[in-house]
Amino acid sequence: MFILSRSLVHRRTREAHTQKCIKQLEDRIEEVSGFLRTSLTDLQVSSVTSHPSARADPGLTDLRANAHGQTSAIKDLYRRLDQLNEKSRRQYIDLQKEVRIEKDRLGQFNENLHKTVDSRSTELAINCIQLVLNPIISVLSISDRSKLPDLQIVATRARHRSQPQEIRKLAESLLAVKLALAMKITLLEKKEQEEHENLRAEISRLAETAKSFLPPKIDRELD
């Protein structure tokens, strides 16, 4: 159970880190987008005020078209970031469900195993005691038999003092299940780590794409 709890905390920490990286990239894209909008507005106002004939200037038309293309590209970046964020969220929820199912299954297995051990241990102890006491009881008088201890109590005490081979086998089975579950959790963590690394690489690539929309001078100012 401790392994499950520690793994869940570790996943939540990495998920928070990923969300932080995505938020930083979103803030940077918003900053770039705002800078472009402000620059374009200033340029349009300046051109119209200083040169009324600039409304028909082909250069201004090209600038507007270029700005529109950059805005569309930034919107596409936002869309892809939303998709990555949603994918990461779904993977995290699915992983939580799988761990919860494994935890419940192990708990049910433990409960059934303890019931089986108690039942079989008591049965074995009673059988052993009966083999010893039955010949003695058969030769005792009725009054003497009433003084014998309760067979169930004797069997319970014997069960706590003995470790039959069958009980050891059941304990070994439980250990094998726990080890298998630990290995499965390790594989899930490795898979999740690879997915997070791919996500970080995609975020870095999107950040570089966003920077490429700006002239070198503006990009240095934002850095």
mmCIF file of N, CA and C in Angstrom, residues 72-120:
data_model
loop_
_atom_site.group_PDB
_atom_site.id
_atom_site.type_symbol
_atom_site.label_atom_id
_atom_site.label_comp_id
_atom_site.label_asym_id
_atom_site.label_seq_id
_atom_site.Cartn_x
_atom_site.Cartn_y
_atom_site.Cartn_z
ATOM 1 N N SER A 72 -2.808 33.836 -36.905
ATOM 2 C CA SER A 72 -3.373 32.503 -37.145
ATOM 3 C C SER A 72 -2.439 31.419 -36.620
ATOM 4 N N ALA A 73 -1.129 31.625 -36.823
ATOM 5 C CA ALA A 73 -0.165 30.637 -36.335
ATOM 6 C C ALA A 73 -0.178 30.559 -34.812
ATOM 7 N N ILE A 74 -0.305 31.719 -34.161
ATOM 8 C CA ILE A 74 -0.360 31.736 -32.695
ATOM 9 C C ILE A 74 -1.625 31.041 -32.199
ATOM 10 N N LYS A 75 -2.740 31.270 -32.886
ATOM 11 C CA LYS A 75 -3.973 30.573 -32.503
ATOM 12 C C LYS A 75 -3.815 29.064 -32.647
ATOM 13 N N ASP A 76 -3.099 28.667 -33.695
ATOM 14 C CA ASP A 76 -2.854 27.232 -33.883
ATOM 15 C C ASP A 76 -2.004 26.671 -32.746
ATOM 16 N N LEU A 77 -1.033 27.474 -32.275
ATOM 17 C CA LEU A 77 -0.218 27.046 -31.130
ATOM 18 C C LEU A 77 -1.089 26.856 -29.893
ATOM 19 N N TYR A 78 -2.002 27.803 -29.670
ATOM 20 C CA TYR A 78 -2.924 27.669 -28.533
ATOM 21 C C TYR A 78 -3.745 26.384 -28.638
ATOM 22 N N ARG A 79 -4.237 26.119 -29.837
ATOM 23 C CA ARG A 79 -5.061 24.923 -30.039
ATOM 24 C C ARG A 79 -4.259 23.654 -29.737
ATOM 25 N N ARG A 80 -3.029 23.608 -30.205
ATOM 26 C CA ARG A 80 -2.196 22.422 -29.972
ATOM 27 C C ARG A 80 -1.831 22.285 -28.500
ATOM 28 N N LEU A 81 -1.613 23.419 -27.834
ATOM 29 C CA LEU A 81 -1.345 23.360 -26.396
ATOM 30 C C LEU A 81 -2.547 22.812 -25.639
ATOM 31 N N ASP A 82 -3.732 23.237 -26.022
ATOM 32 C CA ASP A 82 -4.945 22.710 -25.385
ATOM 33 C C ASP A 82 -5.065 21.211 -25.598
ATOM 34 N N GLN A 83 -4.729 20.757 -26.794
ATOM 35 C CA GLN A 83 -4.794 19.325 -27.080
ATOM 36 C C GLN A 83 -3.796 18.547 -26.229
ATOM 37 N N LEU A 84 -2.573 19.079 -26.112
ATOM 38 C CA LEU A 84 -1.560 18.413 -25.288
ATOM 39 C C LEU A 84 -1.984 18.373 -23.822
ATOM 40 N N ASN A 85 -2.537 19.483 -23.355
ATOM 41 C CA ASN A 85 -2.971 19.550 -21.961
ATOM 42 C C ASN A 85 -4.101 18.557 -21.692
ATOM 43 N N GLU A 86 -5.051 18.481 -22.619
ATOM 44 C CA GLU A 86 -6.175 17.548 -22.462
ATOM 45 C C GLU A 86 -5.692 16.098 -22.517
ATOM 46 N N LYS A 87 -4.751 15.814 -23.397
ATOM 47 C CA LYS A 87 -4.211 14.458 -23.490
ATOM 48 C C LYS A 87 -3.506 14.065 -22.202
ATOM 49 N N SER A 88 -2.697 14.980 -21.667
ATOM 50 C CA SER A 88 -2.002 14.700 -20.412
ATOM 51 C C SER A 88 -2.987 14.491 -19.271
ATOM 52 N N ARG A 89 -4.055 15.301 -19.239
ATOM 53 C CA ARG A 89 -5.052 15.164 -18.176
ATOM 54 C C ARG A 89 -5.764 13.818 -18.257
ATOM 55 N N ARG A 90 -6.119 13.385 -19.473
ATOM 56 C CA ARG A 90 -6.796 12.089 -19.637
ATOM 57 C C ARG A 90 -5.884 10.936 -19.225
ATOM 58 N N GLN A 91 -4.606 11.028 -19.601
ATOM 59 C CA GLN A 91 -3.666 9.973 -19.229
ATOM 60 C C GLN A 91 -3.520 9.890 -17.713
ATOM 61 N N TYR A 92 -3.478 11.032 -17.066
ATOM 62 C CA TYR A 92 -3.338 11.044 -15.615
ATOM 63 C C TYR A 92 -4.571 10.441 -14.946
ATOM 64 N N ILE A 93 -5.767 10.777 -15.444
ATOM 65 C CA ILE A 93 -7.002 10.227 -14.874
ATOM 66 C C ILE A 93 -7.069 8.717 -15.089
ATOM 67 N N ASP A 94 -6.710 8.266 -16.298
ATOM 68 C CA ASP A 94 -6.727 6.822 -16.575
ATOM 69 C C ASP A 94 -5.744 6.081 -15.683
ATOM 70 N N LEU A 95 -4.581 6.692 -15.457
ATOM 71 C CA LEU A 95 -3.577 6.055 -14.606
ATOM 72 C C LEU A 95 -4.064 5.978 -13.164
ATOM 73 N N GLN A 96 -4.735 7.022 -12.699
ATOM 74 C CA GLN A 96 -5.304 6.996 -11.353
ATOM 75 C C GLN A 96 -6.337 5.879 -11.219
ATOM 76 N N LYS A 97 -7.192 5.729 -12.225
ATOM 77 C CA LYS A 97 -8.205 4.673 -12.182
ATOM 78 C C LYS A 97 -7.556 3.293 -12.140
ATOM 79 N N GLU A 98 -6.514 3.108 -12.946
ATOM 80 C CA GLU A 98 -5.854 1.798 -12.990
ATOM 81 C C GLU A 98 -5.199 1.465 -11.659
ATOM 82 N N VAL A 99 -4.542 2.461 -11.056
ATOM 83 C CA VAL A 99 -3.915 2.226 -9.751
ATOM 84 C C VAL A 99 -4.972 1.938 -8.696
ATOM 85 N N ARG A 100 -6.100 2.665 -8.755
ATOM 86 C CA ARG A 100 -7.175 2.441 -7.778
ATOM 87 C C ARG A 100 -7.756 1.030 -7.919
ATOM 88 N N ILE A 101 -7.917 0.578 -9.163
ATOM 89 C CA ILE A 101 -8.439 -0.770 -9.389
ATOM 90 C C ILE A 101 -7.480 -1.819 -8.843
ATOM 91 N N GLU A 102 -6.176 -1.629 -9.102
ATOM 92 C CA GLU A 102 -5.180 -2.577 -8.602
ATOM 93 C C GLU A 102 -5.157 -2.586 -7.077
ATOM 94 N N LYS A 103 -5.314 -1.409 -6.480
ATOM 95 C CA LYS A 103 -5.319 -1.319 -5.018
ATOM 96 C C LYS A 103 -6.523 -2.059 -4.440
ATOM 97 N N ASP A 104 -7.699 -1.843 -5.035
ATOM 98 C CA ASP A 104 -8.902 -2.534 -4.557
ATOM 99 C C ASP A 104 -8.781 -4.042 -4.747
ATOM 100 N N ARG A 105 -8.216 -4.444 -5.881
ATOM 101 C CA ARG A 105 -8.071 -5.876 -6.143
ATOM 102 C C ARG A 105 -7.131 -6.524 -5.133
ATOM 103 N N LEU A 106 -6.032 -5.824 -4.822
ATOM 104 C CA LEU A 106 -5.098 -6.363 -3.839
ATOM 105 C C LEU A 106 -5.739 -6.424 -2.457
ATOM 106 N N GLY A 107 -6.532 -5.397 -2.112
ATOM 107 C CA GLY A 107 -7.213 -5.416 -0.817
ATOM 108 C C GLY A 107 -8.187 -6.572 -0.706
ATOM 109 N N GLN A 108 -8.938 -6.824 -1.779
ATOM 110 C CA GLN A 108 -9.874 -7.952 -1.771
ATOM 111 C C GLN A 108 -9.133 -9.277 -1.690
ATOM 112 N N PHE A 109 -8.004 -9.352 -2.388
ATOM 113 C CA PHE A 109 -7.204 -10.581 -2.334
ATOM 114 C C PHE A 109 -6.683 -10.821 -0.920
ATOM 115 N N ASN A 110 -6.221 -9.760 -0.272
ATOM 116 C CA ASN A 110 -5.735 -9.894 1.107
ATOM 117 C C ASN A 110 -6.844 -10.381 2.035
ATOM 118 N N GLU A 111 -8.029 -9.798 1.875
ATOM 119 C CA GLU A 111 -9.148 -10.185 2.735
ATOM 120 C C GLU A 111 -9.517 -11.656 2.530
ATOM 121 N N ASN A 112 -9.608 -12.059 1.272
ATOM 122 C CA ASN A 112 -9.943 -13.461 0.989
ATOM 123 C C ASN A 112 -8.857 -14.409 1.478
ATOM 124 N N LEU A 113 -7.607 -13.970 1.340
ATOM 125 C CA LEU A 113 -6.505 -14.826 1.773
ATOM 126 C C LEU A 113 -6.526 -15.024 3.282
ATOM 127 N N HIS A 114 -6.773 -13.944 4.025
ATOM 128 C CA HIS A 114 -6.822 -14.062 5.487
ATOM 129 C C HIS A 114 -7.968 -14.980 5.920
ATOM 130 N N LYS A 115 -9.114 -14.859 5.244
ATOM 131 C CA LYS A 115 -10.226 -15.740 5.579
ATOM 132 C C LYS A 115 -9.869 -17.198 5.300
ATOM 133 N N THR A 116 -9.200 -17.423 4.171
ATOM 134 C CA THR A 116 -8.810 -18.793 3.816
ATOM 135 C C THR A 116 -7.797 -19.353 4.799
ATOM 136 N N VAL A 117 -6.820 -18.514 5.169
ATOM 137 C CA VAL A 117 -5.801 -18.959 6.128
ATOM 138 C C VAL A 117 -6.440 -19.297 7.469
ATOM 139 N N ASP A 118 -7.322 -18.418 7.959
ATOM 140 C CA ASP A 118 -7.975 -18.678 9.245
ATOM 141 C C ASP A 118 -8.797 -19.959 9.199
ATOM 142 N N SER A 119 -9.548 -20.123 8.112
ATOM 143 C CA SER A 119 -10.412 -21.299 8.006
ATOM 144 C C SER A 119 -9.603 -22.589 7.931
ATOM 145 N N ARG A 120 -8.586 -22.585 7.062
ATOM 146 C CA ARG A 120 -7.805 -23.814 6.888
ATOM 147 C C ARG A 120 -6.921 -24.102 8.096
#
